[in-house]
Steps between C-alpha positions, in 0.01 A plus 500: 500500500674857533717618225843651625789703289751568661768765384870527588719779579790743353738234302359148659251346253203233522761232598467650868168383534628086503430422800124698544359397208497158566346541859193714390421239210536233742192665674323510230535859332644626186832665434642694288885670496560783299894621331477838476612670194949444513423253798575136545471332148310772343694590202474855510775700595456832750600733228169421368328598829392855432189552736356313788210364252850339307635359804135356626391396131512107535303527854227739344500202191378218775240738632384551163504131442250505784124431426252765655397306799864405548685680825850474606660492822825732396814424731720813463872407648771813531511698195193326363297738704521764172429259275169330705362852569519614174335159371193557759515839366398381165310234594341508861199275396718172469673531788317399882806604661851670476806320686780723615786279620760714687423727214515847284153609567395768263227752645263725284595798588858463353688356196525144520872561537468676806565214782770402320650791485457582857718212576752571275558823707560295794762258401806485598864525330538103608229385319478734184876362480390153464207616220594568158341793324500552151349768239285428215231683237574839369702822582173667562371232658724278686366197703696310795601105471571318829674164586527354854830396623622184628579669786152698566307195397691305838487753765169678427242241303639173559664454844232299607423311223681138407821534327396292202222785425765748568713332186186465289395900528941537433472343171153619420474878606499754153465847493225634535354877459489740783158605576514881475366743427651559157349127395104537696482853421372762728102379486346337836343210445096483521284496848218323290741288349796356761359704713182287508660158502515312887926544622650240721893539674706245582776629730794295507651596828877384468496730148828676515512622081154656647456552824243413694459884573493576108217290461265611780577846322336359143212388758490811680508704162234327285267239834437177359163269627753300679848441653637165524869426621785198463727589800792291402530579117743699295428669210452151317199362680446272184843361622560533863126440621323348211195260721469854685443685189261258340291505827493885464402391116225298568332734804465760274346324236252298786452897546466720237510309234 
């Protein structure tokens, strides 16, 4: 039996995971979904999230849970990538492998903010239009809030994915902190920490919130042990390809786990 935790990304929360969870338990592994500090029905709110340590606290808590033999399989999706990375960070001896689902994927050279932030360079007028950004924290310190739009959450994440997920992530999505710079801090992350742990991507080739080309870049920009692809997925694999994302799932832990 393989133990799994999977984490969700920027203003989804562990309801996302529905239809995986059940698959990988039916073959016999363990599961666990994380809420994120502000996310799903954590009761948090973001104005509480001052660091990326806030915003990853209640992962970091099951990986403390975690006996010392104990090793995860951690399933990064989206803006989860931060929030994994710094986890392995902290604790790369209870995790066999790191999952990066068409995903942020923090290097060790840079803050963990960084791949993030090269993406916000890149969008465009259309789809910052259909994201809400808000301000939060201090005068001397002020952090960015972000909330999806109906509209950006149909054209860019979910255009592939059935409309009755589509109304779930509607009445579901919160805000969620933006993961800059101002909230990880200027710091790289470890080599002999993250840097040590075993990195899988999943490219989701139908991906238009990011593009298939944006995530080759986090590959090309910090090389992972291996690449594996769903051609026909958007940005919601867990969604719009979820027996091809559980076969993904279960390879890598038949591999490196």
């Amino acid at each position: 039996m393989k133990q799994y935790v999977l984490v969700h990304g920027g203003c989804h929360g562990a309801w996302c995971w529905y239809k995986v969870k059940p698959v990988l338990e039916a073959s016999g592994h363990s599961v666990t979904v994380v809420d994120l500090t502000a996310s799903g029905v954590n009761m948090s709110r973001v104005e509480e999230i001052q660091s990326l340590e806030d915003y990853t606290k209640p992962l970091l808590n099951v990986l403390e849970s975690f006996g010392s033999d104990d090793k995860a399989i951690l399933v990064a999706h989206s803006l989860g990538g931060p929030p994994v990375a710094l986890a392995a960070d902290m604790f790369p001896s209870k995790i066999s492998v790191a999952v990066f689902v068409t995903s942020f994927m923090p290097d060790t050279k840079n803050p963990p903010s960084y791949t993030f932030e090269k993406y916000l360079e890149s969008v465009t007028e259309e789809e910052s239009s259909n994201m809400e950004f808000g301000t939060y924290g201090t005068h001397e310190r002020p952090l960015t809030s972000v909330l999806l739009g109906t509209k950006f959450l149909a054209k860019y994440m979910y255009q592939l994915s059935p409309l009755e997920d589509f109304e779930l992530a509607k009445m579901l999505v919160r805000v969620g902190p933006a993961v800059t710079s101002s909230l990880t801090g200027t710091k790289s992350l470890t080599e002999e920490g993250y840097g040590s742990v075993t990195r899988v991507y999943v490219i989701c080739g139908e991906d238009k919130g990011l593009t298939e080309e944006f995530q080759r870049w986090n590959i090309e920009n910090f090389p992972v042990k291996e690449v594996m692809e769903i051609k026909d997925a958007d940005h919601m694999p867990m969604f719009s390809k979820p027996l091809e994302l559980c076969d993904c799932l279960l390879k890598i832990a038949d591999n490196y786990a």
